[in-house]
mmCIF file of C-alpha atoms and ligand atoms in Angstrom:
data_model
loop_
_atom_site.group_PDB
_atom_site.id
_atom_site.type_symbol
_atom_site.label_atom_id
_atom_site.label_comp_id
_atom_site.label_asym_id
_atom_site.label_seq_id
_atom_site.Cartn_x
_atom_site.Cartn_y
_atom_site.Cartn_z
ATOM 1 C CA MET T 1 -37.574 18.760 -67.912
ATOM 2 C CA ASN T 2 -36.967 17.047 -71.149
ATOM 3 C CA LYS T 3 -39.637 18.024 -73.463
ATOM 4 C CA ASP T 4 -39.642 14.234 -75.074
ATOM 5 C CA PHE T 5 -39.645 12.348 -71.694
ATOM 6 C CA PRO T 6 -42.749 10.865 -71.809
ATOM 7 C CA LEU T 7 -44.945 11.473 -68.645
ATOM 8 C CA THR T 8 -47.362 8.619 -68.388
ATOM 9 C CA GLY T 9 -49.662 9.897 -65.313
ATOM 10 C CA ILE T 10 -51.788 12.972 -65.484
ATOM 11 C CA GLY T 11 -50.023 13.877 -61.890
ATOM 12 C CA SER T 12 -47.112 14.408 -62.927
ATOM 13 C CA VAL T 13 -48.004 16.437 -66.142
ATOM 14 C CA ALA T 14 -49.923 18.783 -63.359
ATOM 15 C CA MET T 15 -46.380 18.977 -62.127
ATOM 16 C CA HIS T 16 -44.201 19.685 -64.840
ATOM 17 C CA ALA T 17 -46.152 20.930 -68.048
ATOM 18 C CA ALA T 18 -45.699 24.387 -67.640
ATOM 19 C CA GLY T 19 -41.568 23.588 -67.417
ATOM 20 C CA HIS T 20 -39.304 24.836 -65.084
ATOM 21 C CA GLU T 21 -36.823 27.148 -67.082
ATOM 22 C CA HIS T 22 -37.162 30.414 -65.292
ATOM 23 C CA ALA T 23 -35.429 33.373 -64.537
ATOM 24 C CA GLU T 24 -32.495 33.394 -62.135
ATOM 25 C CA TYR T 25 -33.198 29.311 -61.423
ATOM 26 C CA ALA T 26 -36.298 30.119 -59.905
ATOM 27 C CA HIS T 27 -37.826 26.622 -59.015
ATOM 28 C CA LEU T 28 -41.309 27.794 -59.281
ATOM 29 C CA THR T 29 -43.159 29.889 -61.674
ATOM 30 C CA PRO T 30 -41.996 33.761 -60.927
ATOM 31 C CA ILE T 31 -45.281 36.203 -60.378
ATOM 32 C CA PHE T 32 -44.523 38.508 -63.304
ATOM 33 C CA ALA T 33 -46.300 41.524 -61.753
ATOM 34 C CA THR T 34 -45.536 43.551 -64.500
ATOM 35 C CA SER T 35 -48.055 45.461 -66.770
ATOM 36 C CA THR T 36 -45.363 45.905 -70.015
ATOM 37 C CA PHE T 37 -42.219 44.629 -71.092
ATOM 38 C CA THR T 38 -39.193 46.494 -72.103
ATOM 39 C CA PHE T 39 -37.730 46.527 -75.562
ATOM 40 C CA ASP T 40 -34.306 47.043 -76.280
ATOM 41 C CA SER T 41 -34.568 49.225 -79.429
ATOM 42 C CA ALA T 42 -36.614 50.281 -81.890
ATOM 43 C CA GLN T 43 -36.124 47.293 -84.050
ATOM 44 C CA GLN T 44 -36.700 44.816 -81.305
ATOM 45 C CA GLY T 45 -39.906 46.753 -80.401
ATOM 46 C CA SER T 46 -40.734 46.718 -84.480
ATOM 47 C CA ASP T 47 -40.009 42.775 -84.393
ATOM 48 C CA ARG T 48 -42.109 42.077 -81.206
ATOM 49 C CA PHE T 49 -45.201 43.996 -83.018
ATOM 50 C CA ALA T 50 -44.783 42.194 -86.112
ATOM 51 C CA GLY T 51 -44.279 38.991 -84.643
ATOM 52 C CA ALA T 52 -41.381 37.980 -85.425
ATOM 53 C CA ASP T 53 -39.858 37.979 -81.822
ATOM 54 C CA LYS T 54 -42.489 36.530 -79.167
ATOM 55 C CA THR T 55 -41.143 38.153 -76.389
ATOM 56 C CA ARG T 56 -44.295 39.713 -74.500
ATOM 57 C CA ILE T 57 -45.406 43.838 -74.927
ATOM 58 C CA TYR T 58 -48.169 44.112 -72.589
ATOM 59 C CA SER T 59 -49.791 41.677 -69.983
ATOM 60 C CA ARG T 60 -53.208 42.361 -71.281
ATOM 61 C CA TRP T 61 -51.995 40.201 -74.192
ATOM 62 C CA GLY T 62 -50.229 37.627 -72.384
ATOM 63 C CA ASN T 63 -47.723 37.443 -69.200
ATOM 64 C CA PRO T 64 -45.401 34.917 -68.559
ATOM 65 C CA THR T 65 -47.407 33.335 -65.297
ATOM 66 C CA PHE T 66 -50.528 33.360 -67.557
ATOM 67 C CA THR T 67 -48.929 30.941 -69.989
ATOM 68 C CA ALA T 68 -47.522 28.536 -67.505
ATOM 69 C CA ALA T 69 -50.952 28.054 -65.875
ATOM 70 C CA GLU T 70 -52.497 27.926 -69.399
ATOM 71 C CA LYS T 71 -50.050 25.197 -70.599
ATOM 72 C CA THR T 72 -50.578 23.195 -67.482
ATOM 73 C CA ILE T 73 -54.742 23.484 -68.042
ATOM 74 C CA ALA T 74 -53.918 22.306 -71.952
ATOM 75 C CA ALA T 75 -51.788 19.628 -71.182
ATOM 76 C CA LEU T 76 -54.208 18.437 -68.509
ATOM 77 C CA GLU T 77 -57.072 18.422 -71.247
ATOM 78 C CA THR T 78 -55.233 16.562 -73.969
ATOM 79 C CA PHE T 79 -53.280 14.282 -71.497
ATOM 80 C CA GLY T 80 -52.988 10.670 -73.703
ATOM 81 C CA LEU T 81 -55.653 12.198 -76.527
ATOM 82 C CA LYS T 82 -54.464 11.747 -80.063
ATOM 83 C CA ASN T 83 -55.076 13.399 -83.330
ATOM 84 C CA PRO T 84 -55.973 10.929 -85.675
ATOM 85 C CA ASP T 85 -52.638 10.493 -87.367
ATOM 86 C CA GLY T 86 -51.579 9.030 -84.356
ATOM 87 C CA SER T 87 -49.572 12.515 -82.688
ATOM 88 C CA GLN T 88 -50.196 14.297 -79.610
ATOM 89 C CA LEU T 89 -53.395 16.188 -79.618
ATOM 90 C CA GLU T 90 -52.648 20.150 -78.856
ATOM 91 C CA VAL T 91 -55.063 22.732 -77.528
ATOM 92 C CA LYS T 92 -54.617 26.452 -76.965
ATOM 93 C CA ALA T 93 -55.794 27.916 -73.736
ATOM 94 C CA LEU T 94 -56.629 31.320 -72.854
ATOM 95 C CA LEU T 95 -56.780 31.919 -69.045
ATOM 96 C CA HIS T 96 -59.415 34.786 -68.168
ATOM 97 C CA ALA T 97 -60.398 37.194 -65.047
ATOM 98 C CA SER T 98 -63.178 34.988 -63.884
ATOM 99 C CA GLY T 99 -65.172 32.070 -65.762
ATOM 100 C CA GLN T 100 -67.913 34.685 -66.302
ATOM 101 C CA ALA T 101 -64.915 36.178 -68.621
ATOM 102 C CA ALA T 102 -63.994 32.995 -70.258
ATOM 103 C CA MET T 103 -67.387 32.467 -71.563
ATOM 104 C CA THR T 104 -68.164 35.962 -72.584
ATOM 105 C CA THR T 105 -65.040 35.601 -75.346
ATOM 106 C CA LEU T 106 -66.646 32.344 -75.906
ATOM 107 C CA PHE T 107 -69.738 34.039 -76.678
ATOM 108 C CA LEU T 108 -68.918 36.885 -78.246
ATOM 109 C CA GLY T 109 -66.016 35.259 -80.059
ATOM 110 C CA THR T 110 -68.302 32.657 -81.695
ATOM 111 C CA LEU T 111 -71.904 34.227 -82.168
ATOM 112 C CA LYS T 112 -73.018 37.485 -84.072
ATOM 113 C CA ALA T 113 -75.867 39.249 -84.286
ATOM 114 C CA GLY T 114 -78.939 36.766 -85.662
ATOM 115 C CA ASP T 115 -77.174 33.665 -84.477
ATOM 116 C CA THR T 116 -78.592 31.175 -81.622
ATOM 117 C CA VAL T 117 -76.485 29.374 -79.285
ATOM 118 C CA LEU T 118 -78.123 26.359 -77.937
ATOM 119 C CA SER T 119 -77.853 24.730 -74.699
ATOM 120 C CA HIS T 120 -79.280 22.140 -72.252
ATOM 121 C CA TYR T 121 -81.791 24.108 -69.817
ATOM 122 C CA SER T 122 -80.117 23.076 -66.622
ATOM 123 C CA LEU T 123 -77.241 25.879 -66.717
ATOM 124 C CA TYR T 124 -75.019 27.753 -64.000
ATOM 125 C CA GLY T 125 -77.008 30.852 -63.023
ATOM 126 C CA GLY T 126 -74.335 33.403 -64.434
ATOM 127 C CA THR T 127 -74.378 31.636 -67.752
ATOM 128 C CA TYR T 128 -78.169 31.959 -68.269
ATOM 129 C CA GLU T 129 -77.832 35.438 -67.450
ATOM 130 C CA LEU T 130 -75.420 36.021 -69.790
ATOM 131 C CA MET T 131 -77.247 34.308 -72.535
ATOM 132 C CA ASN T 132 -80.266 35.978 -71.468
ATOM 133 C CA LYS T 133 -78.847 39.913 -70.807
ATOM 134 C CA VAL T 134 -75.887 40.323 -72.686
ATOM 135 C CA LEU T 135 -76.175 38.079 -75.531
ATOM 136 C CA ALA T 136 -79.544 39.018 -75.972
ATOM 137 C CA ALA T 137 -78.720 42.591 -75.984
ATOM 138 C CA THR T 138 -76.259 42.018 -79.186
ATOM 139 C CA GLY T 139 -78.994 39.773 -81.195
ATOM 140 C CA VAL T 140 -77.845 36.362 -80.082
ATOM 141 C CA HIS T 141 -80.649 34.170 -79.539
ATOM 142 C CA THR T 142 -80.694 31.570 -76.780
ATOM 143 C CA ILE T 143 -83.074 28.030 -77.121
ATOM 144 C CA LEU T 144 -83.234 26.042 -74.286
ATOM 145 C CA ILE T 145 -84.115 22.122 -74.470
ATOM 146 C CA ASP T 146 -83.710 18.957 -72.521
ATOM 147 C CA MET T 147 -81.034 17.386 -74.169
ATOM 148 C CA HIS T 148 -81.387 13.802 -72.880
ATOM 149 C CA ASP T 149 -83.555 13.581 -75.512
ATOM 150 C CA LEU T 150 -81.474 13.413 -78.870
ATOM 151 C CA ASN T 151 -84.328 13.278 -81.128
ATOM 152 C CA LEU T 152 -85.260 17.001 -79.323
ATOM 153 C CA VAL T 153 -81.554 17.792 -80.126
ATOM 154 C CA GLU T 154 -81.371 16.929 -83.720
ATOM 155 C CA ASP T 155 -85.375 17.936 -84.583
ATOM 156 C CA THR T 156 -84.113 21.828 -83.046
ATOM 157 C CA ILE T 157 -81.004 22.011 -84.794
ATOM 158 C CA ARG T 158 -82.846 20.682 -88.069
ATOM 159 C CA LYS T 159 -85.474 23.758 -87.391
ATOM 160 C CA ASN T 160 -83.613 26.550 -86.513
ATOM 161 C CA THR T 161 -80.877 27.210 -89.019
ATOM 162 C CA SER T 162 -79.149 30.171 -87.305
ATOM 163 C CA ILE T 163 -77.812 27.698 -84.484
ATOM 164 C CA LYS T 164 -74.316 28.339 -84.747
ATOM 165 C CA LEU T 165 -73.001 26.687 -81.347
ATOM 166 C CA LEU T 166 -74.127 24.324 -79.194
ATOM 167 C CA HIS T 167 -73.199 24.782 -75.469
ATOM 168 C CA ILE T 168 -72.936 21.931 -72.940
ATOM 169 C CA GLU T 169 -72.487 22.247 -68.899
ATOM 170 C CA THR T 170 -71.798 18.717 -67.606
ATOM 171 C CA PRO T 171 -72.247 18.168 -65.029
ATOM 172 C CA ALA T 172 -74.620 21.001 -64.823
ATOM 173 C CA ASN T 173 -74.208 23.619 -61.805
ATOM 174 C CA PRO T 174 -76.297 22.870 -59.504
ATOM 175 C CA THR T 175 -78.675 20.343 -60.612
ATOM 176 C CA ILE T 176 -75.409 17.978 -61.831
ATOM 177 C CA GLN T 177 -77.396 16.810 -64.478
ATOM 178 C CA CYS T 178 -75.197 15.168 -67.154
ATOM 179 C CA VAL T 179 -75.356 15.310 -70.786
ATOM 180 C CA ASP T 180 -74.098 12.558 -73.036
ATOM 181 C CA ILE T 181 -71.409 14.806 -74.653
ATOM 182 C CA GLU T 182 -69.978 12.097 -77.501
ATOM 183 C CA ALA T 183 -73.939 11.695 -78.565
ATOM 184 C CA VAL T 184 -75.018 15.384 -78.580
ATOM 185 C CA SER T 185 -71.421 16.669 -79.864
ATOM 186 C CA GLY T 186 -71.901 13.861 -82.887
ATOM 187 C CA ILE T 187 -75.350 15.224 -83.620
ATOM 188 C CA ALA T 188 -73.833 18.786 -83.584
ATOM 189 C CA LYS T 189 -70.885 18.133 -86.006
ATOM 190 C CA GLN T 190 -73.274 16.519 -88.676
ATOM 191 C CA HIS T 191 -75.290 19.896 -88.931
ATOM 192 C CA GLY T 192 -71.795 21.745 -89.037
ATOM 193 C CA LEU T 193 -72.089 23.343 -85.504
ATOM 194 C CA LEU T 194 -69.548 24.802 -82.932
ATOM 195 C CA VAL T 195 -69.419 22.791 -79.612
ATOM 196 C CA SER T 196 -68.315 23.919 -76.207
ATOM 197 C CA VAL T 197 -68.531 21.988 -73.254
ATOM 198 C CA ASP T 198 -68.185 23.656 -69.710
ATOM 199 C CA ASN T 199 -66.165 21.163 -67.807
ATOM 200 C CA THR T 200 -66.022 22.913 -64.436
ATOM 201 C CA PHE T 201 -67.377 20.257 -62.234
ATOM 202 C CA ALA T 202 -65.476 17.305 -63.898
ATOM 203 C CA THR T 203 -62.258 18.903 -64.395
ATOM 204 C CA PRO T 204 -60.011 17.072 -67.076
ATOM 205 C CA TYR T 205 -59.205 14.293 -64.197
ATOM 206 C CA LEU T 206 -62.451 13.042 -64.363
ATOM 207 C CA GLN T 207 -63.751 14.020 -67.837
ATOM 208 C CA GLN T 208 -61.852 14.756 -71.263
ATOM 209 C CA PRO T 209 -64.406 16.356 -73.390
ATOM 210 C CA PHE T 210 -61.757 16.590 -76.501
ATOM 211 C CA ARG T 211 -62.456 13.068 -76.777
ATOM 212 C CA TYR T 212 -65.144 13.939 -78.409
ATOM 213 C CA GLU T 213 -65.646 16.367 -81.302
ATOM 214 C CA VAL T 214 -65.473 19.245 -79.207
ATOM 215 C CA ASP T 215 -64.322 22.407 -80.194
ATOM 216 C CA PHE T 216 -64.185 24.436 -77.007
ATOM 217 C CA VAL T 217 -63.442 23.542 -73.438
ATOM 218 C CA PHE T 218 -64.300 26.005 -71.052
ATOM 219 C CA HIS T 219 -63.376 25.999 -67.229
ATOM 220 C CA SER T 220 -64.406 28.100 -64.066
ATOM 221 C CA THR T 221 -61.118 27.565 -62.455
ATOM 222 C CA THR T 222 -62.228 29.287 -58.746
ATOM 223 C CA LYS T 223 -63.350 25.760 -58.213
ATOM 224 C CA PHE T 224 -61.517 22.288 -58.690
ATOM 225 C CA LEU T 225 -58.486 23.394 -60.765
ATOM 226 C CA ASN T 226 -57.602 26.039 -58.118
ATOM 227 C CA GLY T 227 -58.916 23.936 -55.143
ATOM 228 C CA HIS T 228 -58.191 25.984 -52.681
ATOM 229 C CA GLY T 229 -60.543 28.898 -52.903
ATOM 230 C CA THR T 230 -57.879 31.277 -53.038
ATOM 231 C CA ALA T 231 -58.636 32.951 -56.644
ATOM 232 C CA ILE T 232 -61.682 33.606 -59.318
ATOM 233 C CA GLY T 233 -60.778 32.743 -63.064
ATOM 234 C CA GLY T 234 -61.402 31.131 -65.950
ATOM 235 C CA VAL T 235 -59.924 29.596 -69.092
ATOM 236 C CA LEU T 236 -61.088 28.795 -72.431
ATOM 237 C CA LEU T 237 -59.337 26.052 -74.612
ATOM 238 C CA GLY T 238 -59.505 25.643 -78.308
ATOM 239 C CA ARG T 239 -58.720 22.718 -80.785
ATOM 240 C CA ASP T 240 -58.665 24.986 -83.617
ATOM 241 C CA LEU T 241 -55.200 26.594 -82.847
ATOM 242 C CA ALA T 242 -55.022 29.115 -85.639
ATOM 243 C CA LEU T 243 -58.792 30.739 -84.464
ATOM 244 C CA MET T 244 -57.607 30.335 -80.856
ATOM 245 C CA ASN T 245 -54.340 32.640 -81.743
ATOM 246 C CA THR T 246 -56.112 35.291 -84.001
ATOM 247 C CA ALA T 247 -59.983 35.824 -83.697
ATOM 248 C CA MET T 248 -60.452 34.420 -79.952
ATOM 249 C CA TRP T 249 -57.297 35.892 -78.981
ATOM 250 C CA LYS T 250 -58.550 39.315 -80.398
ATOM 251 C CA TRP T 251 -61.601 38.833 -78.684
ATOM 252 C CA HIS T 252 -60.241 38.117 -75.397
ATOM 253 C CA VAL T 253 -57.778 41.101 -75.584
ATOM 254 C CA LEU T 254 -60.212 43.592 -76.498
ATOM 255 C CA LEU T 255 -62.895 42.554 -73.932
ATOM 256 C CA GLY T 256 -60.062 42.927 -71.574
ATOM 257 C CA GLY T 257 -60.929 39.830 -68.915
ATOM 258 C CA ASN T 258 -57.526 38.941 -68.458
ATOM 259 C CA SER T 259 -56.281 37.522 -65.194
ATOM 260 C CA ASN T 260 -53.571 38.666 -63.327
ATOM 261 C CA PRO T 261 -49.916 37.209 -61.978
ATOM 262 C CA PHE T 262 -51.169 36.545 -58.255
ATOM 263 C CA ASP T 263 -53.794 34.820 -59.337
ATOM 264 C CA ALA T 264 -52.733 32.830 -62.192
ATOM 265 C CA PHE T 265 -49.819 32.028 -59.871
ATOM 266 C CA LEU T 266 -52.361 30.495 -57.224
ATOM 267 C CA LEU T 267 -54.155 28.711 -60.098
ATOM 268 C CA GLY T 268 -50.499 27.356 -61.342
ATOM 269 C CA GLN T 269 -49.752 25.873 -57.531
ATOM 270 C CA GLY T 270 -53.387 24.467 -56.709
ATOM 271 C CA MET T 271 -53.306 22.300 -60.028
ATOM 272 C CA LYS T 272 -50.149 20.752 -59.353
ATOM 273 C CA THR T 273 -52.093 18.598 -56.594
ATOM 274 C CA LEU T 274 -55.510 17.735 -59.098
ATOM 275 C CA GLU T 275 -54.877 14.290 -59.183
ATOM 276 C CA LEU T 276 -54.486 13.447 -55.438
ATOM 277 C CA ARG T 277 -57.212 16.478 -54.628
ATOM 278 C CA MET T 278 -59.775 14.624 -56.875
ATOM 279 C CA ASP T 279 -58.941 11.117 -55.775
ATOM 280 C CA ARG T 280 -59.403 12.203 -52.565
ATOM 281 C CA HIS T 281 -62.372 14.457 -52.776
ATOM 282 C CA CYS T 282 -64.449 11.527 -54.666
ATOM 283 C CA ASP T 283 -63.999 8.905 -52.522
ATOM 284 C CA ASN T 284 -65.284 10.979 -49.674
ATOM 285 C CA ALA T 285 -68.312 11.994 -51.532
ATOM 286 C CA MET T 286 -68.950 8.869 -52.455
ATOM 287 C CA LYS T 287 -69.210 7.818 -48.608
ATOM 288 C CA VAL T 288 -71.089 10.686 -47.797
ATOM 289 C CA ALA T 289 -73.926 9.907 -50.265
ATOM 290 C CA GLU T 290 -73.927 6.494 -49.102
ATOM 291 C CA TYR T 291 -74.351 7.600 -45.447
ATOM 292 C CA LEU T 292 -77.018 9.856 -46.238
ATOM 293 C CA SER T 293 -78.580 7.689 -48.287
ATOM 294 C CA ALA T 294 -79.407 5.403 -45.342
ATOM 295 C CA HIS T 295 -80.019 8.422 -42.531
ATOM 296 C CA PRO T 296 -83.903 8.637 -42.119
ATOM 297 C CA ALA T 297 -83.713 12.115 -41.603
ATOM 298 C CA ILE T 298 -82.781 12.572 -45.633
ATOM 299 C CA ALA T 299 -85.692 12.386 -48.244
ATOM 300 C CA HIS T 300 -83.390 12.006 -51.079
ATOM 301 C CA VAL T 301 -79.666 12.236 -52.084
ATOM 302 C CA ASN T 302 -78.982 13.621 -55.753
ATOM 303 C CA TYR T 303 -75.607 12.230 -56.777
ATOM 304 C CA THR T 304 -74.496 10.583 -59.919
ATOM 305 C CA GLY T 305 -72.757 8.196 -58.424
ATOM 306 C CA LEU T 306 -75.522 6.363 -57.106
ATOM 307 C CA ALA T 307 -77.629 4.040 -59.417
ATOM 308 C CA SER T 308 -81.015 5.815 -58.520
ATOM 309 C CA HIS T 309 -79.656 9.044 -60.505
ATOM 310 C CA PRO T 310 -81.022 9.248 -63.918
ATOM 311 C CA ASP T 311 -78.038 10.616 -65.384
ATOM 312 C CA HIS T 312 -75.852 7.440 -63.667
ATOM 313 C CA ALA T 313 -75.221 6.040 -66.408
ATOM 314 C CA ILE T 314 -74.351 9.034 -68.608
ATOM 315 C CA ALA T 315 -72.012 10.059 -65.946
ATOM 316 C CA ALA T 316 -70.095 6.294 -65.687
ATOM 317 C CA ARG T 317 -69.960 6.166 -69.541
ATOM 318 C CA GLN T 318 -68.043 9.593 -69.627
ATOM 319 C CA MET T 319 -66.388 10.384 -66.206
ATOM 320 C CA LYS T 320 -63.696 8.467 -64.205
ATOM 321 C CA HIS T 321 -65.357 9.185 -61.297
ATOM 322 C CA PRO T 322 -69.020 11.153 -60.742
ATOM 323 C CA GLY T 323 -66.891 13.793 -58.848
ATOM 324 C CA ALA T 324 -67.649 15.188 -55.342
ATOM 325 C CA VAL T 325 -70.548 17.929 -55.660
ATOM 326 C CA MET T 326 -74.170 16.447 -54.761
ATOM 327 C CA SER T 327 -77.454 17.432 -53.240
ATOM 328 C CA TYR T 328 -79.719 16.377 -50.503
ATOM 329 C CA GLU T 329 -83.483 16.884 -49.171
ATOM 330 C CA LEU T 330 -83.824 16.899 -45.716
ATOM 331 C CA LYS T 331 -87.458 15.251 -44.734
ATOM 332 C CA GLY T 332 -88.124 18.553 -42.437
ATOM 333 C CA GLY T 333 -88.313 21.626 -45.452
ATOM 334 C CA LEU T 334 -87.157 24.921 -44.990
ATOM 335 C CA ASN T 335 -87.013 24.711 -40.943
ATOM 336 C CA ALA T 336 -84.853 21.745 -40.486
ATOM 337 C CA GLY T 337 -82.127 23.502 -43.665
ATOM 338 C CA LYS T 338 -81.634 26.161 -41.337
ATOM 339 C CA LYS T 339 -81.122 24.195 -38.492
ATOM 340 C CA PHE T 340 -79.088 21.775 -40.075
ATOM 341 C CA THR T 341 -76.816 24.583 -41.559
ATOM 342 C CA ASP T 342 -76.631 26.327 -38.208
ATOM 343 C CA ALA T 343 -75.687 23.233 -36.178
ATOM 344 C CA LEU T 344 -72.619 22.711 -38.833
ATOM 345 C CA GLN T 345 -69.075 22.666 -36.844
ATOM 346 C CA MET T 346 -66.829 21.876 -39.296
ATOM 347 C CA CYS T 347 -67.935 22.004 -43.022
ATOM 348 C CA ILE T 348 -68.056 26.064 -44.056
ATOM 349 C CA ARG T 349 -71.208 27.371 -44.525
ATOM 350 C CA ALA T 350 -70.773 29.323 -48.070
ATOM 351 C CA VAL T 351 -71.796 29.253 -51.848
ATOM 352 C CA SER T 352 -68.728 28.058 -54.879
ATOM 353 C CA LEU T 353 -67.616 24.640 -54.776
ATOM 354 C CA GLY T 354 -64.231 22.456 -55.140
ATOM 355 C CA THR T 355 -62.191 23.586 -52.409
ATOM 356 C CA VAL T 356 -60.177 21.393 -50.091
ATOM 357 C CA ASP T 357 -62.855 22.121 -47.382
ATOM 358 C CA THR T 358 -66.125 20.832 -47.444
ATOM 359 C CA LEU T 359 -68.454 23.819 -48.319
ATOM 360 C CA ILE T 360 -72.427 23.564 -47.811
ATOM 361 C CA SER T 361 -75.411 25.729 -48.668
ATOM 362 C CA HIS T 362 -78.763 25.926 -48.076
ATOM 363 C CA PRO T 363 -80.249 27.267 -51.291
ATOM 364 C CA ALA T 364 -83.430 27.982 -50.009
ATOM 365 C CA SER T 365 -82.455 30.497 -47.604
ATOM 366 C CA MET T 366 -79.561 31.808 -49.474
ATOM 367 C CA SER T 367 -78.694 31.869 -52.988
ATOM 368 C CA HIS T 368 -82.618 31.387 -54.212
ATOM 369 C CA LEU T 369 -83.791 33.393 -51.210
ATOM 370 C CA SER T 370 -85.408 36.120 -53.641
ATOM 371 C CA VAL T 371 -86.570 33.382 -56.280
ATOM 372 C CA PRO T 372 -90.497 32.497 -55.585
ATOM 373 C CA LYS T 373 -91.046 28.739 -54.007
ATOM 374 C CA GLU T 374 -93.396 27.533 -57.174
ATOM 375 C CA GLU T 375 -90.192 29.193 -59.294
ATOM 376 C CA ARG T 376 -87.257 27.510 -57.387
ATOM 377 C CA GLU T 377 -88.974 23.846 -56.800
ATOM 378 C CA LYS T 378 -89.295 23.700 -60.609
ATOM 379 C CA TYR T 379 -85.611 23.451 -60.444
ATOM 380 C CA GLY T 380 -85.585 21.064 -57.953
ATOM 381 C CA ILE T 381 -84.616 23.588 -55.195
ATOM 382 C CA THR T 382 -87.196 22.462 -52.707
ATOM 383 C CA ASP T 383 -87.113 24.037 -48.691
ATOM 384 C CA GLY T 384 -84.978 20.721 -47.145
ATOM 385 C CA LEU T 385 -82.528 21.149 -50.345
ATOM 386 C CA ILE T 386 -78.763 20.940 -48.949
ATOM 387 C CA ARG T 387 -76.143 21.590 -51.223
ATOM 388 C CA MET T 388 -72.895 20.136 -50.791
ATOM 389 C CA SER T 389 -68.870 20.291 -51.962
ATOM 390 C CA VAL T 390 -67.400 17.247 -50.244
ATOM 391 C CA GLY T 391 -63.726 18.449 -49.475
ATOM 392 C CA ILE T 392 -60.757 16.535 -48.544
ATOM 393 C CA GLU T 393 -60.744 16.745 -44.767
ATOM 394 C CA ASN T 394 -60.903 12.811 -43.045
ATOM 395 C CA ILE T 395 -63.720 11.332 -44.131
ATOM 396 C CA HIS T 396 -64.300 10.516 -40.242
ATOM 397 C CA ASP T 397 -64.828 13.957 -39.202
ATOM 398 C CA ILE T 398 -67.100 14.928 -42.113
ATOM 399 C CA ILE T 399 -69.537 12.520 -41.717
ATOM 400 C CA SER T 400 -69.564 12.940 -37.687
ATOM 401 C CA ASP T 401 -70.231 16.828 -38.304
ATOM 402 C CA LEU T 402 -73.193 15.994 -40.775
ATOM 403 C CA GLU T 403 -74.306 13.178 -37.988
ATOM 404 C CA GLN T 404 -74.444 15.557 -35.012
ATOM 405 C CA ALA T 405 -76.127 18.484 -37.420
ATOM 406 C CA LEU T 406 -79.077 16.258 -38.567
ATOM 407 C CA ALA T 407 -79.133 15.033 -35.075
ATOM 408 C CA LYS T 408 -80.333 18.644 -34.183
ATOM 409 C CA ALA T 409 -82.159 19.378 -37.264
HETATM 410 C C1 LIG F 1 -68.634 28.921 -60.870
HETATM 411 C C2 LIG F 1 -69.159 28.373 -62.656
HETATM 412 C C3 LIG F 1 -69.158 29.322 -63.299
HETATM 413 C C4 LIG F 1 -68.495 31.251 -63.575
HETATM 414 O O1 LIG F 1 -67.533 31.199 -63.049
HETATM 415 P P1 LIG F 1 -67.047 32.255 -62.320
HETATM 416 O O2 LIG F 1 -65.279 32.070 -61.804
HETATM 417 O O3 LIG F 1 -67.545 32.653 -60.688
HETATM 418 O O4 LIG F 1 -66.732 33.375 -63.178
HETATM 419 C C5 LIG F 1 -69.524 29.048 -64.786
HETATM 420 N N1 LIG F 1 -69.777 27.794 -64.917
HETATM 421 C C6 LIG F 1 -69.861 26.676 -63.802
HETATM 422 C C7 LIG F 1 -70.276 25.350 -63.800
HETATM 423 C C8 LIG F 1 -69.449 26.890 -62.771
HETATM 424 O O5 LIG F 1 -69.446 26.615 -61.671
#
């Protein structure tokens, strides 16, 4: 594809951003299943190590199949975004083996002993544990607050001069609480902090944090970006190209959390249909939320697409659509939750989210089984709560399955 041909749709960018100039005129990016790359001569080896020759050296440091996926994600996250001088915004992406690996590079690359990371209290469990176990062990502190309160954000930053990074996950896993990216990052920037956003639930199709003064965007690519549940993966994107190419790259390479060619290929394939999938995921989710809201067995539907959700306005402001993950509470409690889950005929019983098929889990009997009831209820994980990642099946089949399962709950 001609690099100067202006693509006007994000769906076209998803398919063509990585380019098609491959060995042997292959249409798709080949799976470069090779750990190392050869040198023609000692001089060529020297040139590559000196950086004069940009050809690969070793796959932990980068591999063409990773690069293809990285280019696509970077293009999606910056689609339509300009620098103040009107030029296209460019960011650098580093593909990792998992979301957790990418998060580790982010935290260890930006924080050192004595520093503090500030975050909203509703966070993915793995991020929370990384902060409390790994970062804590390296002497990095974590402060969690309710970032709906902008005065509290400002106050906390003023009182804690060791805060270096403000990390937000919006929508948050699993509560789908939203944080106002523009407002919160605006405050952080007045105080010279770095800002990172976990954009996993939204994807760049629904939300582009680089629109605001955000330094890093993170994804667990395991979810909607891959879209088919075929591979674990993560990506860290950064606006400061020099920093990404030096310090952050170094941490990434030394920590060893690189991706692998097969998973990177699967991710590259999955992302090509992001727009199409997300449109269908979102349409279906809204219909499911409306159906469940009117159902007599349901006490409450937690979905930012509904005007009843406290973060409805934030989601509407910064997201193209509220997305496809929701939770709802069965009036019948623990027993109803189990019976409903068991009665499902088509929807898949599994944790994770963002796959083409609908995934449903019952946290009280599954992921939060070992968390005491009083503890989990503080986070809204009640006995009858069901979590659902709405898939792209035909809406009639999703609703029929819910209907027959609710009748048995
Ligand atoms: C899944 C997830 C992660 C962790 O990603 P892995 O790919 O499982 O390592 C981080 N943040 C959010 C919001 C997630 O949903």
